[in-house]
């Protein structure tokens, strides 16, 4: 009986030591992390290229999505995993330049058009942190919210026509990611999954 008892004591000590180590990890209850990053590729921009493919001299470009997220630790389980919650803010702009034919005139004529699509995203986010050390934080997250979409059009003719639908008004995200900290407060992060029409995002992480 001594051998099993000794093994049990050793196992309990190892589990206790592991738990103590988890208590000093980079994310736990009360931790606040702000991340700022860029997502890519933007599949909404890809859909714009498809929608405008019948136009000549097509040029599609843009910025973003720029993604800012807050993650606050609200709970830590006995086994060391943590739950966080916070906000998501995003911005993306896409510009489409193209040639089109104005058929409303007596003599149809080509004109140069420019459509600018913008999206502001606001949402809530929950995270489950399943592995953390003193400098690494791995997690999965979900997000829900809404998009505020606008489009502006200019052309060398008074003739304007909408060519592509706006983004969906609803925002949803499902990602898995990791953060690595160079110091106690500064690090980098990367996430993979669907978020603001992109599959990959990454940037800076600040911990408070």
PDB file of C-alpha atoms in Angstrom:
ATOM      1  CA  UNK A   1       0.000   0.000   0.000  1.00  0.00           C
ATOM      2  CA  UNK A   2       2.939   2.324   0.520  1.00  0.00           C
ATOM      3  CA  UNK A   3       3.791   2.525  -3.193  1.00  0.00           C
ATOM      4  CA  UNK A   4       0.287   3.629  -4.315  1.00  0.00           C
ATOM      5  CA  UNK A   5       0.142   6.090  -1.427  1.00  0.00           C
ATOM      6  CA  UNK A   6       3.520   7.532  -2.371  1.00  0.00           C
ATOM      7  CA  UNK A   7       2.427   7.783  -6.018  1.00  0.00           C
ATOM      8  CA  UNK A   8      -0.777   9.577  -4.960  1.00  0.00           C
ATOM      9  CA  UNK A   9       1.179  12.062  -2.859  1.00  0.00           C
ATOM     10  CA  UNK A  10       3.600  12.747  -5.696  1.00  0.00           C
ATOM     11  CA  UNK A  11       0.698  13.217  -8.138  1.00  0.00           C
ATOM     12  CA  UNK A  12      -1.032  15.586  -5.727  1.00  0.00           C
ATOM     13  CA  UNK A  13       2.176  17.576  -5.329  1.00  0.00           C
ATOM     14  CA  UNK A  14       2.604  17.826  -9.110  1.00  0.00           C
ATOM     15  CA  UNK A  15      -0.996  18.961  -9.575  1.00  0.00           C
ATOM     16  CA  UNK A  16      -0.618  21.496  -6.777  1.00  0.00           C
ATOM     17  CA  UNK A  17       2.606  22.839  -8.276  1.00  0.00           C
ATOM     18  CA  UNK A  18       0.954  23.066 -11.687  1.00  0.00           C
ATOM     19  CA  UNK A  19      -1.970  24.949 -10.185  1.00  0.00           C
ATOM     20  CA  UNK A  20       0.393  27.349  -8.412  1.00  0.00           C
ATOM     21  CA  UNK A  21       2.153  27.945 -11.706  1.00  0.00           C
ATOM     22  CA  UNK A  22      -1.174  28.653 -13.395  1.00  0.00           C
ATOM     23  CA  UNK A  23      -1.945  31.297 -10.755  1.00  0.00           C
ATOM     24  CA  UNK A  24       0.986  33.380 -12.016  1.00  0.00           C
ATOM     25  CA  UNK A  25       0.090  33.140 -15.678  1.00  0.00           C
ATOM     26  CA  UNK A  26      -0.406  36.057 -18.050  1.00  0.00           C
ATOM     27  CA  UNK A  27      -4.218  35.863 -18.111  1.00  0.00           C
ATOM     28  CA  UNK A  28      -6.446  35.355 -15.081  1.00  0.00           C
ATOM     29  CA  UNK A  29      -9.329  36.998 -13.273  1.00  0.00           C
ATOM     30  CA  UNK A  30      -8.887  40.783 -13.299  1.00  0.00           C
ATOM     31  CA  UNK A  31      -6.465  40.848 -16.249  1.00  0.00           C
ATOM     32  CA  UNK A  32      -7.259  43.332 -19.029  1.00  0.00           C
ATOM     33  CA  UNK A  33      -5.788  42.888 -22.505  1.00  0.00           C
ATOM     34  CA  UNK A  34      -6.238  45.330 -25.393  1.00  0.00           C
ATOM     35  CA  UNK A  35      -5.281  44.080 -28.858  1.00  0.00           C
ATOM     36  CA  UNK A  36      -5.003  46.055 -32.081  1.00  0.00           C
ATOM     37  CA  UNK A  37      -4.500  44.265 -35.360  1.00  0.00           C
ATOM     38  CA  UNK A  38      -5.172  43.933 -39.072  1.00  0.00           C
ATOM     39  CA  UNK A  39      -7.133  41.117 -40.703  1.00  0.00           C
ATOM     40  CA  UNK A  40      -6.362  39.507 -44.064  1.00  0.00           C
ATOM     41  CA  UNK A  41      -7.307  38.649 -46.706  1.00  0.00           C
ATOM     42  CA  UNK A  42     -10.517  40.700 -46.874  1.00  0.00           C
ATOM     43  CA  UNK A  43     -13.049  38.434 -48.594  1.00  0.00           C
ATOM     44  CA  UNK A  44     -15.554  41.262 -48.849  1.00  0.00           C
ATOM     45  CA  UNK A  45     -13.109  42.972 -51.172  1.00  0.00           C
ATOM     46  CA  UNK A  46     -13.017  39.730 -53.144  1.00  0.00           C
ATOM     47  CA  UNK A  47     -16.810  39.840 -53.447  1.00  0.00           C
ATOM     48  CA  UNK A  48     -16.563  43.411 -54.770  1.00  0.00           C
ATOM     49  CA  UNK A  49     -14.172  42.284 -57.495  1.00  0.00           C
ATOM     50  CA  UNK A  50     -16.720  39.635 -58.469  1.00  0.00           C
ATOM     51  CA  UNK A  51     -19.624  42.112 -58.453  1.00  0.00           C
ATOM     52  CA  UNK A  52     -17.740  44.589 -60.679  1.00  0.00           C
ATOM     53  CA  UNK A  53     -16.080  42.049 -62.958  1.00  0.00           C
ATOM     54  CA  UNK A  54     -18.052  43.228 -65.999  1.00  0.00           C
ATOM     55  CA  UNK A  55     -16.463  46.685 -65.901  1.00  0.00           C
ATOM     56  CA  UNK A  56     -13.270  47.705 -67.642  1.00  0.00           C
ATOM     57  CA  UNK A  57     -10.242  49.264 -65.942  1.00  0.00           C
ATOM     58  CA  UNK A  58     -11.336  47.779 -62.629  1.00  0.00           C
ATOM     59  CA  UNK A  59      -9.281  48.665 -59.555  1.00  0.00           C
ATOM     60  CA  UNK A  60     -10.249  47.450 -56.068  1.00  0.00           C
ATOM     61  CA  UNK A  61      -8.249  48.381 -52.984  1.00  0.00           C
ATOM     62  CA  UNK A  62      -8.768  49.365 -49.370  1.00  0.00           C
ATOM     63  CA  UNK A  63      -7.672  49.452 -45.764  1.00  0.00           C
ATOM     64  CA  UNK A  64      -8.481  47.018 -43.007  1.00  0.00           C
ATOM     65  CA  UNK A  65     -10.243  45.603 -41.367  1.00  0.00           C
ATOM     66  CA  UNK A  66      -8.594  47.310 -38.424  1.00  0.00           C
ATOM     67  CA  UNK A  67      -9.676  45.349 -35.332  1.00  0.00           C
ATOM     68  CA  UNK A  68      -9.508  46.527 -31.708  1.00  0.00           C
ATOM     69  CA  UNK A  69     -10.518  44.092 -28.974  1.00  0.00           C
ATOM     70  CA  UNK A  70     -10.758  44.182 -25.203  1.00  0.00           C
ATOM     71  CA  UNK A  71     -10.491  41.028 -23.102  1.00  0.00           C
ATOM     72  CA  UNK A  72     -11.127  41.178 -19.339  1.00  0.00           C
ATOM     73  CA  UNK A  73     -10.698  38.126 -17.128  1.00  0.00           C
ATOM     74  CA  UNK A  74     -13.951  37.469 -15.264  1.00  0.00           C
ATOM     75  CA  UNK A  75     -13.448  33.929 -13.989  1.00  0.00           C
ATOM     76  CA  UNK A  76     -10.706  31.393 -13.368  1.00  0.00           C
ATOM     77  CA  UNK A  77     -11.470  27.716 -12.835  1.00  0.00           C
ATOM     78  CA  UNK A  78      -9.747  25.466 -10.331  1.00  0.00           C
ATOM     79  CA  UNK A  79      -8.022  23.599 -13.147  1.00  0.00           C
ATOM     80  CA  UNK A  80      -6.382  26.808 -14.370  1.00  0.00           C
ATOM     81  CA  UNK A  81      -8.476  27.762 -17.398  1.00  0.00           C
ATOM     82  CA  UNK A  82     -10.004  31.246 -17.560  1.00  0.00           C
ATOM     83  CA  UNK A  83     -12.941  33.032 -19.129  1.00  0.00           C
ATOM     84  CA  UNK A  84     -12.753  36.577 -20.478  1.00  0.00           C
ATOM     85  CA  UNK A  85     -15.264  39.026 -21.899  1.00  0.00           C
ATOM     86  CA  UNK A  86     -15.004  42.339 -23.683  1.00  0.00           C
ATOM     87  CA  UNK A  87     -15.800  44.550 -26.665  1.00  0.00           C
ATOM     88  CA  UNK A  88     -14.877  44.462 -30.347  1.00  0.00           C
ATOM     89  CA  UNK A  89     -14.479  47.519 -32.582  1.00  0.00           C
ATOM     90  CA  UNK A  90     -13.625  47.358 -36.253  1.00  0.00           C
ATOM     91  CA  UNK A  91     -13.261  49.539 -39.322  1.00  0.00           C
ATOM     92  CA  UNK A  92     -12.823  48.691 -42.974  1.00  0.00           C
ATOM     93  CA  UNK A  93     -12.926  50.711 -46.171  1.00  0.00           C
ATOM     94  CA  UNK A  94     -12.878  49.466 -49.762  1.00  0.00           C
ATOM     95  CA  UNK A  95     -12.628  51.594 -52.905  1.00  0.00           C
ATOM     96  CA  UNK A  96     -13.713  50.441 -56.354  1.00  0.00           C
ATOM     97  CA  UNK A  97     -12.734  52.388 -59.471  1.00  0.00           C
ATOM     98  CA  UNK A  98     -14.123  51.340 -62.842  1.00  0.00           C
ATOM     99  CA  UNK A  99     -15.313  52.399 -66.272  1.00  0.00           C
ATOM    100  CA  UNK A 100     -19.021  52.106 -67.052  1.00  0.00           C
ATOM    101  CA  UNK A 101     -21.421  52.992 -69.838  1.00  0.00           C
ATOM    102  CA  UNK A 102     -24.062  55.675 -69.311  1.00  0.00           C
ATOM    103  CA  UNK A 103     -27.013  54.556 -71.441  1.00  0.00           C
ATOM    104  CA  UNK A 104     -29.395  57.223 -70.134  1.00  0.00           C
ATOM    105  CA  UNK A 105     -28.039  59.812 -72.555  1.00  0.00           C
ATOM    106  CA  UNK A 106     -29.111  60.289 -76.162  1.00  0.00           C
ATOM    107  CA  UNK A 107     -25.586  59.311 -77.103  1.00  0.00           C
ATOM    108  CA  UNK A 108     -24.320  56.621 -74.672  1.00  0.00           C
ATOM    109  CA  UNK A 109     -20.888  57.445 -73.287  1.00  0.00           C
ATOM    110  CA  UNK A 110     -18.318  55.864 -71.036  1.00  0.00           C
ATOM    111  CA  UNK A 111     -17.618  57.387 -67.625  1.00  0.00           C
ATOM    112  CA  UNK A 112     -15.238  56.738 -64.761  1.00  0.00           C
ATOM    113  CA  UNK A 113     -16.885  55.715 -61.496  1.00  0.00           C
ATOM    114  CA  UNK A 114     -15.640  55.450 -57.930  1.00  0.00           C
ATOM    115  CA  UNK A 115     -17.564  53.657 -55.157  1.00  0.00           C
ATOM    116  CA  UNK A 116     -16.328  53.660 -51.551  1.00  0.00           C
ATOM    117  CA  UNK A 117     -17.710  51.088 -49.107  1.00  0.00           C
ATOM    118  CA  UNK A 118     -17.131  51.605 -45.368  1.00  0.00           C
ATOM    119  CA  UNK A 119     -18.001  49.406 -42.404  1.00  0.00           C
ATOM    120  CA  UNK A 120     -17.886  50.167 -38.680  1.00  0.00           C
ATOM    121  CA  UNK A 121     -18.226  47.107 -36.459  1.00  0.00           C
ATOM    122  CA  UNK A 122     -19.336  47.024 -32.818  1.00  0.00           C
ATOM    123  CA  UNK A 123     -19.673  43.795 -30.891  1.00  0.00           C
ATOM    124  CA  UNK A 124     -19.304  41.810 -27.677  1.00  0.00           C
ATOM    125  CA  UNK A 125     -16.820  38.983 -27.288  1.00  0.00           C
ATOM    126  CA  UNK A 126     -16.220  36.008 -25.018  1.00  0.00           C
ATOM    127  CA  UNK A 127     -12.945  34.076 -24.688  1.00  0.00           C
ATOM    128  CA  UNK A 128     -11.974  30.738 -23.183  1.00  0.00           C
ATOM    129  CA  UNK A 129      -8.288  30.584 -22.213  1.00  0.00           C
ATOM    130  CA  UNK A 130      -7.293  26.914 -22.203  1.00  0.00           C
ATOM    131  CA  UNK A 131      -3.497  27.188 -21.957  1.00  0.00           C
ATOM    132  CA  UNK A 132      -1.430  29.915 -20.310  1.00  0.00           C
ATOM    133  CA  UNK A 133       2.128  30.276 -19.053  1.00  0.00           C
ATOM    134  CA  UNK A 134       4.137  33.268 -17.863  1.00  0.00           C
ATOM    135  CA  UNK A 135       4.415  34.563 -21.458  1.00  0.00           C
ATOM    136  CA  UNK A 136       1.992  32.548 -23.647  1.00  0.00           C
ATOM    137  CA  UNK A 137      -1.817  32.713 -23.719  1.00  0.00           C
ATOM    138  CA  UNK A 138      -3.881  30.403 -25.971  1.00  0.00           C
ATOM    139  CA  UNK A 139      -7.638  30.864 -26.295  1.00  0.00           C
ATOM    140  CA  UNK A 140     -10.788  30.396 -28.367  1.00  0.00           C
ATOM    141  CA  UNK A 141     -13.345  33.158 -28.821  1.00  0.00           C
ATOM    142  CA  UNK A 142     -16.791  33.992 -30.153  1.00  0.00           C
ATOM    143  CA  UNK A 143     -18.201  37.422 -30.991  1.00  0.00           C
ATOM    144  CA  UNK A 144     -21.611  38.885 -31.820  1.00  0.00           C
ATOM    145  CA  UNK A 145     -22.639  42.398 -32.789  1.00  0.00           C
ATOM    146  CA  UNK A 146     -23.595  44.559 -35.730  1.00  0.00           C
ATOM    147  CA  UNK A 147     -22.097  46.387 -38.701  1.00  0.00           C
ATOM    148  CA  UNK A 148     -22.791  49.973 -39.725  1.00  0.00           C
ATOM    149  CA  UNK A 149     -22.399  50.136 -43.508  1.00  0.00           C
ATOM    150  CA  UNK A 150     -22.173  53.116 -45.842  1.00  0.00           C
ATOM    151  CA  UNK A 151     -21.404  53.594 -49.518  1.00  0.00           C
ATOM    152  CA  UNK A 152     -20.540  56.795 -51.399  1.00  0.00           C
ATOM    153  CA  UNK A 153     -20.382  57.137 -55.171  1.00  0.00           C
ATOM    154  CA  UNK A 154     -18.781  59.672 -57.460  1.00  0.00           C
ATOM    155  CA  UNK A 155     -18.529  59.639 -61.232  1.00  0.00           C
ATOM    156  CA  UNK A 156     -17.611  61.735 -64.244  1.00  0.00           C
ATOM    157  CA  UNK A 157     -21.302  61.490 -65.178  1.00  0.00           C
ATOM    158  CA  UNK A 158     -24.486  62.225 -63.234  1.00  0.00           C
ATOM    159  CA  UNK A 159     -25.464  58.616 -63.861  1.00  0.00           C
ATOM    160  CA  UNK A 160     -24.846  56.497 -60.750  1.00  0.00           C
ATOM    161  CA  UNK A 161     -25.783  52.922 -60.064  1.00  0.00           C
ATOM    162  CA  UNK A 162     -25.174  50.642 -57.091  1.00  0.00           C
ATOM    163  CA  UNK A 163     -23.177  47.615 -58.188  1.00  0.00           C
ATOM    164  CA  UNK A 164     -22.649  45.517 -55.055  1.00  0.00           C
ATOM    165  CA  UNK A 165     -24.521  44.716 -51.846  1.00  0.00           C
ATOM    166  CA  UNK A 166     -23.268  46.044 -48.522  1.00  0.00           C
ATOM    167  CA  UNK A 167     -21.859  43.778 -45.840  1.00  0.00           C
ATOM    168  CA  UNK A 168     -24.337  41.973 -43.663  1.00  0.00           C
ATOM    169  CA  UNK A 169     -25.697  44.122 -40.816  1.00  0.00           C
ATOM    170  CA  UNK A 170     -24.967  41.327 -38.337  1.00  0.00           C
ATOM    171  CA  UNK A 171     -21.465  40.638 -37.023  1.00  0.00           C
ATOM    172  CA  UNK A 172     -20.313  37.218 -35.850  1.00  0.00           C
ATOM    173  CA  UNK A 173     -16.858  35.786 -35.239  1.00  0.00           C
ATOM    174  CA  UNK A 174     -15.367  32.415 -34.334  1.00  0.00           C
ATOM    175  CA  UNK A 175     -11.599  32.321 -33.826  1.00  0.00           C
ATOM    176  CA  UNK A 176      -8.753  30.600 -32.000  1.00  0.00           C
ATOM    177  CA  UNK A 177      -5.606  32.495 -31.146  1.00  0.00           C
ATOM    178  CA  UNK A 178      -2.482  32.958 -29.094  1.00  0.00           C
ATOM    179  CA  UNK A 179      -0.623  35.843 -27.486  1.00  0.00           C
ATOM    180  CA  UNK A 180       3.067  36.007 -26.759  1.00  0.00           C
ATOM    181  CA  UNK A 181       4.442  38.635 -24.352  1.00  0.00           C
ATOM    182  CA  UNK A 182       7.953  40.034 -24.645  1.00  0.00           C
ATOM    183  CA  UNK A 183       7.517  41.902 -21.349  1.00  0.00           C
ATOM    184  CA  UNK A 184       4.914  41.853 -18.581  1.00  0.00           C
ATOM    185  CA  UNK A 185       2.701  44.253 -20.529  1.00  0.00           C
ATOM    186  CA  UNK A 186       3.685  44.192 -24.231  1.00  0.00           C
ATOM    187  CA  UNK A 187       3.218  41.342 -26.666  1.00  0.00           C
ATOM    188  CA  UNK A 188       1.862  40.230 -30.021  1.00  0.00           C
ATOM    189  CA  UNK A 189      -1.134  38.155 -30.978  1.00  0.00           C
ATOM    190  CA  UNK A 190      -2.448  36.101 -33.899  1.00  0.00           C
ATOM    191  CA  UNK A 191      -5.871  34.594 -34.531  1.00  0.00           C
ATOM    192  CA  UNK A 192      -7.286  32.237 -37.152  1.00  0.00           C
ATOM    193  CA  UNK A 193     -10.954  31.818 -37.969  1.00  0.00           C
ATOM    194  CA  UNK A 194     -13.794  33.925 -39.353  1.00  0.00           C
ATOM    195  CA  UNK A 195     -13.792  37.541 -38.157  1.00  0.00           C
ATOM    196  CA  UNK A 196     -14.836  40.651 -40.145  1.00  0.00           C
ATOM    197  CA  UNK A 197     -14.630  38.807 -43.485  1.00  0.00           C
ATOM    198  CA  UNK A 198     -11.058  37.633 -42.858  1.00  0.00           C
ATOM    199  CA  UNK A 199      -9.449  34.324 -41.893  1.00  0.00           C
ATOM    200  CA  UNK A 200      -6.232  35.566 -40.244  1.00  0.00           C
ATOM    201  CA  UNK A 201      -5.458  38.563 -38.078  1.00  0.00           C
ATOM    202  CA  UNK A 202      -2.566  39.718 -35.950  1.00  0.00           C
ATOM    203  CA  UNK A 203      -1.037  42.686 -34.205  1.00  0.00           C
ATOM    204  CA  UNK A 204      -0.084  44.200 -30.873  1.00  0.00           C
ATOM    205  CA  UNK A 205      -1.285  43.113 -27.423  1.00  0.00           C
ATOM    206  CA  UNK A 206      -1.119  45.310 -24.302  1.00  0.00           C
ATOM    207  CA  UNK A 207      -1.811  43.811 -20.876  1.00  0.00           C
ATOM    208  CA  UNK A 208      -2.912  45.783 -17.804  1.00  0.00           C
TER     209      UNK A 208
END
